[in-house]
């Protein structure tokens, strides 16, 4: 169990991916607990690499740190990580009294409009759990390790809880899956192999910061008159999605992915105050994707996160046709033609 050591020094490092929710988490309560379950693809190319150096510090009660992002000290993010780590000392007591230095970098370009909180927070949580192995023997059990990593990630950023598992992860309690939990995500295995190599290329239509943060967006759900119906709907769609994933039903999967993305943005538009995160190009791309699907019968679908960029979802077997469409059609709607190519991946790795 918890073993205290006198003086210590060393480092741990993790690469952790971003993820894309197919059924969306939107609305929370308590300390980062979701109002409905969400099921996501773990991505591969969009990831954060974080090295954490640790040593015994002067302050016995708190954890202190410096945070370097791409070689430069980032005080704003350092402050957020400081608050996060000091808030989890009950769950990770080995951090107390340590001095940490983080060096972190993202695989995706600066200001690409892609949020890095899921990959960034999960990489930090995984480093904390690796260090914890020196103090708490339970962390040598793989299932326990990832459960705690997911729980800590959640406290850093809700959706980050889903980044610690390969292929797909489910976060949020539901009667449909017996060991599901609001406190941590679980790996989701019941999927046809076609989804394990699914593509998710991100069509970048804006690099700007979001005008309304996710934190503010979740809070607006508290007074959204459609909230209760929405939480019910999320559970029903999860049920349908699970069946589509199990049977390899791509059209049904794609329908749910698109309905969920549009519902997320509709909820923003009917919040009070209302707001819109899509851009004109987001709508143009949505229409184009549907038009091309109708004309060519290619199984291409879209999703969106809380932002204007379009995630283009399709199976590996049509990769050549889609790359051609990206070049000829979709890139024209993107800032500087930027498309970030990604695919479902095998989860985080230490390095
Ligand atoms: O993890 P947060 O608080 O940034 O919320 C993210 C919510 C969505 O990305 C819009 C949906 C999801 O389930 O990831």
GROMACS .gro file of C-alpha atoms and ligand atoms in nm:
model
  365
    1UNK     CA    1   0.000   0.000   0.000
    2UNK     CA    2   0.110   0.360   0.050
    3UNK     CA    3   0.486   0.365   0.110
    4UNK     CA    4   0.661   0.693   0.184
    5UNK     CA    5   1.014   0.745   0.061
    6UNK     CA    6   1.258   1.003   0.194
    7UNK     CA    7   1.427   1.164  -0.106
    8UNK     CA    8   1.347   1.084  -0.459
    9UNK     CA    9   1.411   1.196  -0.811
   10UNK     CA   10   1.333   1.058  -1.157
   11UNK     CA   11   1.109   1.090  -1.457
   12UNK     CA   12   0.817   0.921  -1.633
   13UNK     CA   13   0.672   0.993  -1.978
   14UNK     CA   14   0.354   0.913  -2.171
   15UNK     CA   15   0.216   0.972  -2.516
   16UNK     CA   16  -0.163   0.994  -2.502
   17UNK     CA   17  -0.415   1.044  -2.783
   18UNK     CA   18  -0.714   1.265  -2.837
   19UNK     CA   19  -1.057   1.103  -2.877
   20UNK     CA   20  -1.379   1.171  -3.065
   21UNK     CA   21  -1.714   1.101  -2.898
   22UNK     CA   22  -1.970   0.937  -3.127
   23UNK     CA   23  -2.247   0.968  -2.866
   24UNK     CA   24  -2.171   1.298  -2.696
   25UNK     CA   25  -2.123   1.407  -2.337
   26UNK     CA   26  -2.292   1.747  -2.298
   27UNK     CA   27  -2.411   1.851  -1.953
   28UNK     CA   28  -2.250   1.767  -1.620
   29UNK     CA   29  -2.307   1.783  -1.245
   30UNK     CA   30  -2.108   1.761  -0.921
   31UNK     CA   31  -1.735   1.732  -0.974
   32UNK     CA   32  -1.705   1.653  -1.345
   33UNK     CA   33  -1.975   1.387  -1.353
   34UNK     CA   34  -2.160   1.338  -1.684
   35UNK     CA   35  -2.537   1.368  -1.723
   36UNK     CA   36  -2.534   1.089  -1.983
   37UNK     CA   37  -2.300   0.814  -2.105
   38UNK     CA   38  -2.071   0.878  -2.404
   39UNK     CA   39  -1.884   0.638  -2.631
   40UNK     CA   40  -1.575   0.747  -2.822
   41UNK     CA   41  -1.311   0.650  -3.074
   42UNK     CA   42  -0.957   0.673  -2.943
   43UNK     CA   43  -0.747   0.851  -3.205
   44UNK     CA   44  -0.392   0.788  -3.304
   45UNK     CA   45  -0.205   1.071  -3.478
   46UNK     CA   46  -0.350   1.356  -3.271
   47UNK     CA   47  -0.167   1.305  -2.942
   48UNK     CA   48   0.029   1.477  -2.666
   49UNK     CA   49   0.372   1.362  -2.545
   50UNK     CA   50   0.446   1.460  -2.187
   51UNK     CA   51   0.755   1.396  -1.974
   52UNK     CA   52   0.726   1.455  -1.602
   53UNK     CA   53   1.044   1.504  -1.397
   54UNK     CA   54   0.993   1.471  -1.024
   55UNK     CA   55   1.197   1.534  -0.712
   56UNK     CA   56   1.138   1.589  -0.342
   57UNK     CA   57   1.051   1.956  -0.285
   58UNK     CA   58   1.048   2.207   0.004
   59UNK     CA   59   0.673   2.231   0.044
   60UNK     CA   60   0.555   1.923   0.237
   61UNK     CA   61   0.180   1.970   0.184
   62UNK     CA   62   0.138   2.067  -0.179
   63UNK     CA   63   0.271   1.968  -0.518
   64UNK     CA   64   0.454   2.241  -0.706
   65UNK     CA   65   0.538   2.248  -1.074
   66UNK     CA   66   0.660   2.419  -1.383
   67UNK     CA   67   0.505   2.347  -1.721
   68UNK     CA   68   0.693   2.375  -2.050
   69UNK     CA   69   0.497   2.350  -2.373
   70UNK     CA   70   0.701   2.295  -2.687
   71UNK     CA   71   1.017   2.418  -2.517
   72UNK     CA   72   0.871   2.734  -2.360
   73UNK     CA   73   0.733   2.782  -2.011
   74UNK     CA   74   0.351   2.812  -2.029
   75UNK     CA   75   0.232   2.979  -1.711
   76UNK     CA   76  -0.138   2.972  -1.799
   77UNK     CA   77  -0.148   2.597  -1.854
   78UNK     CA   78   0.094   2.549  -1.560
   79UNK     CA   79  -0.160   2.720  -1.334
   80UNK     CA   80  -0.440   2.493  -1.456
   81UNK     CA   81  -0.225   2.182  -1.397
   82UNK     CA   82  -0.121   2.313  -1.055
   83UNK     CA   83  -0.487   2.349  -0.950
   84UNK     CA   84  -0.573   2.012  -1.102
   85UNK     CA   85  -0.291   1.820  -0.929
   86UNK     CA   86  -0.351   1.987  -0.593
   87UNK     CA   87  -0.718   1.892  -0.623
   88UNK     CA   88  -0.640   1.519  -0.662
   89UNK     CA   89  -0.407   1.474  -0.362
   90UNK     CA   90  -0.659   1.247  -0.188
   91UNK     CA   91  -0.652   1.011  -0.488
   92UNK     CA   92  -0.279   1.050  -0.558
   93UNK     CA   93  -0.125   1.127  -0.215
   94UNK     CA   94   0.226   1.048  -0.344
   95UNK     CA   95   0.227   1.386  -0.522
   96UNK     CA   96   0.229   1.575  -0.192
   97UNK     CA   97   0.567   1.735  -0.127
   98UNK     CA   98   0.698   1.688  -0.481
   99UNK     CA   99   0.839   1.937  -0.724
  100UNK     CA  100   0.748   1.853  -1.084
  101UNK     CA  101   0.860   1.977  -1.418
  102UNK     CA  102   0.651   1.892  -1.724
  103UNK     CA  103   0.772   1.909  -2.083
  104UNK     CA  104   0.488   1.859  -2.325
  105UNK     CA  105   0.430   1.874  -2.699
  106UNK     CA  106   0.140   1.808  -2.934
  107UNK     CA  107   0.161   1.617  -3.261
  108UNK     CA  108  -0.093   1.845  -3.426
  109UNK     CA  109   0.002   2.193  -3.544
  110UNK     CA  110  -0.020   2.500  -3.320
  111UNK     CA  111  -0.354   2.680  -3.337
  112UNK     CA  112  -0.508   2.417  -3.560
  113UNK     CA  113  -0.841   2.461  -3.383
  114UNK     CA  114  -0.805   2.117  -3.222
  115UNK     CA  115  -0.847   2.112  -2.847
  116UNK     CA  116  -0.568   1.935  -2.664
  117UNK     CA  117  -0.730   1.897  -2.323
  118UNK     CA  118  -0.821   1.527  -2.368
  119UNK     CA  119  -0.475   1.419  -2.484
  120UNK     CA  120  -0.294   1.669  -2.256
  121UNK     CA  121  -0.480   1.589  -1.934
  122UNK     CA  122  -0.473   1.213  -1.991
  123UNK     CA  123  -0.096   1.222  -2.054
  124UNK     CA  124  -0.048   1.402  -1.721
  125UNK     CA  125  -0.279   1.159  -1.538
  126UNK     CA  126  -0.089   0.860  -1.682
  127UNK     CA  127   0.243   1.010  -1.565
  128UNK     CA  128   0.094   1.056  -1.216
  129UNK     CA  129  -0.016   0.689  -1.211
  130UNK     CA  130   0.323   0.564  -1.333
  131UNK     CA  131   0.491   0.753  -1.051
  132UNK     CA  132   0.228   0.614  -0.813
  133UNK     CA  133   0.357   0.260  -0.878
  134UNK     CA  134   0.649   0.344  -0.647
  135UNK     CA  135   0.405   0.404  -0.363
  136UNK     CA  136   0.093   0.201  -0.417
  137UNK     CA  137   0.118  -0.166  -0.515
  138UNK     CA  138  -0.239  -0.169  -0.646
  139UNK     CA  139  -0.115   0.031  -0.945
  140UNK     CA  140   0.080  -0.274  -1.064
  141UNK     CA  141  -0.256  -0.424  -1.154
  142UNK     CA  142  -0.322  -0.308  -1.513
  143UNK     CA  143  -0.700  -0.270  -1.478
  144UNK     CA  144  -0.660  -0.068  -1.158
  145UNK     CA  145  -0.388   0.147  -1.317
  146UNK     CA  146  -0.606   0.252  -1.613
  147UNK     CA  147  -0.914   0.296  -1.398
  148UNK     CA  148  -0.732   0.544  -1.177
  149UNK     CA  149  -0.568   0.710  -1.481
  150UNK     CA  150  -0.915   0.754  -1.633
  151UNK     CA  151  -1.062   0.886  -1.308
  152UNK     CA  152  -0.779   1.141  -1.267
  153UNK     CA  153  -0.806   1.240  -1.636
  154UNK     CA  154  -1.178   1.305  -1.588
  155UNK     CA  155  -1.103   1.545  -1.304
  156UNK     CA  156  -0.869   1.735  -1.539
  157UNK     CA  157  -1.117   1.742  -1.831
  158UNK     CA  158  -1.427   1.521  -1.859
  159UNK     CA  159  -1.371   1.385  -2.208
  160UNK     CA  160  -1.005   1.306  -2.122
  161UNK     CA  161  -1.133   1.010  -1.916
  162UNK     CA  162  -1.195   0.826  -2.246
  163UNK     CA  163  -0.844   0.875  -2.391
  164UNK     CA  164  -0.665   0.608  -2.185
  165UNK     CA  165  -0.805   0.299  -2.363
  166UNK     CA  166  -0.743   0.154  -2.710
  167UNK     CA  167  -1.000   0.177  -2.993
  168UNK     CA  168  -1.316   0.274  -2.802
  169UNK     CA  169  -1.410   0.384  -2.452
  170UNK     CA  170  -1.737   0.429  -2.265
  171UNK     CA  171  -1.774   0.690  -1.992
  172UNK     CA  172  -2.088   0.731  -1.781
  173UNK     CA  173  -2.318   0.501  -1.594
  174UNK     CA  174  -2.575   0.314  -1.800
  175UNK     CA  175  -2.789   0.005  -1.740
  176UNK     CA  176  -2.675  -0.113  -2.083
  177UNK     CA  177  -2.320  -0.192  -1.963
  178UNK     CA  178  -2.279  -0.346  -1.621
  179UNK     CA  179  -1.946  -0.202  -1.501
  180UNK     CA  180  -1.995   0.145  -1.651
  181UNK     CA  181  -1.927   0.437  -1.420
  182UNK     CA  182  -1.961   0.815  -1.400
  183UNK     CA  183  -1.622   0.837  -1.229
  184UNK     CA  184  -1.408   0.672  -1.492
  185UNK     CA  185  -1.433   0.537  -1.845
  186UNK     CA  186  -1.403   0.167  -1.930
  187UNK     CA  187  -1.257   0.004  -2.241
  188UNK     CA  188  -1.529  -0.087  -2.491
  189UNK     CA  189  -1.454  -0.409  -2.678
  190UNK     CA  190  -1.777  -0.527  -2.833
  191UNK     CA  191  -1.704  -0.389  -3.181
  192UNK     CA  192  -1.673  -0.530  -3.529
  193UNK     CA  193  -1.310  -0.513  -3.657
  194UNK     CA  194  -1.413  -0.264  -3.929
  195UNK     CA  195  -1.434   0.004  -3.659
  196UNK     CA  196  -1.085  -0.066  -3.524
  197UNK     CA  197  -0.927   0.084  -3.834
  198UNK     CA  198  -1.190   0.353  -3.898
  199UNK     CA  199  -1.061   0.688  -4.022
  200UNK     CA  200  -1.131   1.027  -3.869
  201UNK     CA  201  -0.978   1.304  -4.079
  202UNK     CA  202  -1.027   1.650  -3.933
  203UNK     CA  203  -1.121   1.916  -4.186
  204UNK     CA  204  -0.998   2.241  -4.030
  205UNK     CA  205  -1.241   2.522  -4.114
  206UNK     CA  206  -1.122   2.759  -3.841
  207UNK     CA  207  -0.815   2.787  -3.621
  208UNK     CA  208  -0.978   3.037  -3.385
  209UNK     CA  209  -1.034   2.981  -3.013
  210UNK     CA  210  -1.393   2.886  -2.934
  211UNK     CA  211  -1.611   3.188  -2.845
  212UNK     CA  212  -1.783   2.984  -2.569
  213UNK     CA  213  -1.575   2.731  -2.372
  214UNK     CA  214  -1.694   2.375  -2.309
  215UNK     CA  215  -1.715   2.455  -1.937
  216UNK     CA  216  -1.958   2.739  -2.009
  217UNK     CA  217  -2.147   2.523  -2.261
  218UNK     CA  218  -2.197   2.237  -2.012
  219UNK     CA  219  -2.322   2.489  -1.753
  220UNK     CA  220  -2.583   2.626  -1.996
  221UNK     CA  221  -2.736   2.277  -2.016
  222UNK     CA  222  -2.858   2.323  -1.656
  223UNK     CA  223  -3.129   2.562  -1.778
  224UNK     CA  224  -3.179   2.420  -2.125
  225UNK     CA  225  -3.548   2.327  -2.156
  226UNK     CA  226  -3.459   2.025  -2.373
  227UNK     CA  227  -3.199   1.888  -2.129
  228UNK     CA  228  -3.399   1.599  -1.979
  229UNK     CA  229  -3.520   1.477  -2.318
  230UNK     CA  230  -3.163   1.503  -2.446
  231UNK     CA  231  -3.022   1.286  -2.167
  232UNK     CA  232  -3.289   1.024  -2.241
  233UNK     CA  233  -3.211   1.041  -2.613
  234UNK     CA  234  -2.837   0.995  -2.551
  235UNK     CA  235  -2.907   0.667  -2.369
  236UNK     CA  236  -3.138   0.546  -2.651
  237UNK     CA  237  -2.881   0.635  -2.916
  238UNK     CA  238  -2.611   0.459  -2.718
  239UNK     CA  239  -2.820   0.143  -2.729
  240UNK     CA  240  -2.856   0.172  -3.109
  241UNK     CA  241  -2.488   0.258  -3.150
  242UNK     CA  242  -2.378  -0.046  -2.950
  243UNK     CA  243  -2.582  -0.272  -3.179
  244UNK     CA  244  -2.434  -0.106  -3.492
  245UNK     CA  245  -2.080  -0.143  -3.356
  246UNK     CA  246  -2.134  -0.509  -3.271
  247UNK     CA  247  -2.278  -0.599  -3.612
  248UNK     CA  248  -2.054  -0.377  -3.825
  249UNK     CA  249  -2.353  -0.175  -3.949
  250UNK     CA  250  -2.171   0.128  -4.094
  251UNK     CA  251  -2.478   0.321  -4.225
  252UNK     CA  252  -2.648   0.297  -3.885
  253UNK     CA  253  -2.323   0.396  -3.712
  254UNK     CA  254  -2.288   0.694  -3.947
  255UNK     CA  255  -2.647   0.805  -3.894
  256UNK     CA  256  -2.602   0.808  -3.517
  257UNK     CA  257  -2.266   0.991  -3.541
  258UNK     CA  258  -2.424   1.266  -3.755
  259UNK     CA  259  -2.741   1.293  -3.548
  260UNK     CA  260  -2.535   1.327  -3.230
  261UNK     CA  261  -2.310   1.598  -3.378
  262UNK     CA  262  -2.608   1.801  -3.500
  263UNK     CA  263  -2.791   1.754  -3.169
  264UNK     CA  264  -2.485   1.885  -2.981
  265UNK     CA  265  -2.483   2.201  -3.192
  266UNK     CA  266  -2.861   2.236  -3.177
  267UNK     CA  267  -2.838   2.231  -2.796
  268UNK     CA  268  -2.591   2.519  -2.815
  269UNK     CA  269  -2.823   2.711  -3.046
  270UNK     CA  270  -3.115   2.675  -2.805
  271UNK     CA  271  -2.920   2.751  -2.488
  272UNK     CA  272  -2.989   3.080  -2.313
  273UNK     CA  273  -2.800   3.281  -2.429
  274UNK     CA  274  -2.787   3.097  -2.759
  275UNK     CA  275  -2.463   3.063  -2.949
  276UNK     CA  276  -2.328   2.909  -3.268
  277UNK     CA  277  -1.988   2.743  -3.296
  278UNK     CA  278  -2.023   2.626  -3.657
  279UNK     CA  279  -1.895   2.842  -3.943
  280UNK     CA  280  -2.045   2.875  -4.289
  281UNK     CA  281  -1.784   2.625  -4.415
  282UNK     CA  282  -1.895   2.369  -4.154
  283UNK     CA  283  -2.245   2.372  -4.305
  284UNK     CA  284  -2.110   2.363  -4.660
  285UNK     CA  285  -1.898   2.059  -4.575
  286UNK     CA  286  -2.188   1.881  -4.404
  287UNK     CA  287  -2.398   1.930  -4.716
  288UNK     CA  288  -2.115   1.823  -4.945
  289UNK     CA  289  -2.051   1.506  -4.747
  290UNK     CA  290  -2.421   1.413  -4.765
  291UNK     CA  291  -2.440   1.498  -5.135
  292UNK     CA  292  -2.132   1.293  -5.222
  293UNK     CA  293  -2.257   1.002  -5.013
  294UNK     CA  294  -2.589   1.011  -5.198
  295UNK     CA  295  -2.423   1.031  -5.541
  296UNK     CA  296  -2.135   0.787  -5.496
  297UNK     CA  297  -2.278   0.554  -5.227
  298UNK     CA  298  -1.944   0.585  -5.047
  299UNK     CA  299  -1.991   0.535  -4.670
  300UNK     CA  300  -1.856   0.876  -4.558
  301UNK     CA  301  -2.006   1.047  -4.253
  302UNK     CA  302  -1.932   1.348  -4.034
  303UNK     CA  303  -1.910   1.438  -3.669
  304UNK     CA  304  -1.820   1.759  -3.485
  305UNK     CA  305  -1.683   1.838  -3.143
  306UNK     CA  306  -1.767   2.161  -2.963
  307UNK     CA  307  -1.621   2.366  -3.247
  308UNK     CA  308  -1.654   2.431  -3.621
  309UNK     CA  309  -1.417   2.163  -3.755
  310UNK     CA  310  -1.559   1.862  -3.934
  311UNK     CA  311  -1.450   1.508  -3.851
  312UNK     CA  312  -1.478   1.295  -4.163
  313UNK     CA  313  -1.550   0.933  -4.067
  314UNK     CA  314  -1.506   0.639  -4.306
  315UNK     CA  315  -1.384   0.279  -4.318
  316UNK     CA  316  -1.029   0.193  -4.423
  317UNK     CA  317  -1.141   0.011  -4.738
  318UNK     CA  318  -1.233   0.339  -4.914
  319UNK     CA  319  -0.923   0.533  -4.807
  320UNK     CA  320  -0.799   0.597  -5.163
  321UNK     CA  321  -1.130   0.736  -5.286
  322UNK     CA  322  -1.163   0.961  -4.981
  323UNK     CA  323  -0.807   1.098  -5.003
  324UNK     CA  324  -0.886   1.199  -5.362
  325UNK     CA  325  -1.209   1.370  -5.251
  326UNK     CA  326  -1.019   1.553  -4.977
  327UNK     CA  327  -0.773   1.684  -5.233
  328UNK     CA  328  -1.030   1.775  -5.499
  329UNK     CA  329  -1.327   1.889  -5.292
  330UNK     CA  330  -1.302   1.910  -4.912
  331UNK     CA  331  -0.970   2.095  -4.881
  332UNK     CA  332  -1.126   2.395  -5.058
  333UNK     CA  333  -1.341   2.459  -4.752
  334UNK     CA  334  -1.046   2.434  -4.509
  335UNK     CA  335  -0.814   2.710  -4.382
  336UNK     CA  336  -0.498   2.683  -4.591
  337UNK     CA  337  -0.635   2.349  -4.713
  338UNK     CA  338  -0.551   2.200  -4.372
  339UNK     CA  339  -0.673   1.845  -4.307
  340UNK     CA  340  -0.538   1.645  -4.013
  341UNK     CA  341  -0.543   1.279  -4.105
  342UNK     CA  342  -0.623   1.043  -3.821
  343UNK     CA  343  -0.747   0.695  -3.750
  344UNK     CA  344  -0.871   0.488  -3.459
  345UNK     CA  345  -0.569   0.384  -3.254
  346UNK     CA  346  -0.427   0.153  -2.995
  347UNK     CA  347  -0.425   0.396  -2.701
  348UNK     CA  348  -0.156   0.564  -2.491
  349UNK     CA  349   0.204   0.445  -2.465
  350UNK     CA  350   0.486   0.519  -2.224
  351UNK     CA  351   0.807   0.647  -2.386
  352LIG     O1  352  -1.434   1.740  -2.179
  352LIG     P1  353  -1.498   1.871  -2.205
  352LIG     O2  354  -1.545   1.936  -2.080
  352LIG     O3  355  -1.409   1.961  -2.289
  352LIG     O4  356  -1.632   1.847  -2.291
  352LIG     C1  357  -1.625   1.800  -2.421
  352LIG     C2  358  -1.758   1.773  -2.476
  352LIG     C3  359  -1.762   1.732  -2.622
  352LIG     O5  360  -1.634   1.728  -2.680
  352LIG     C4  361  -1.844   1.832  -2.700
  352LIG     C5  362  -1.831   1.597  -2.636
  352LIG     C6  363  -1.753   1.478  -2.586
  352LIG     O6  364  -1.819   1.385  -2.537
  352LIG     O7  365  -1.630   1.475  -2.600
   0.00000   0.00000   0.00000
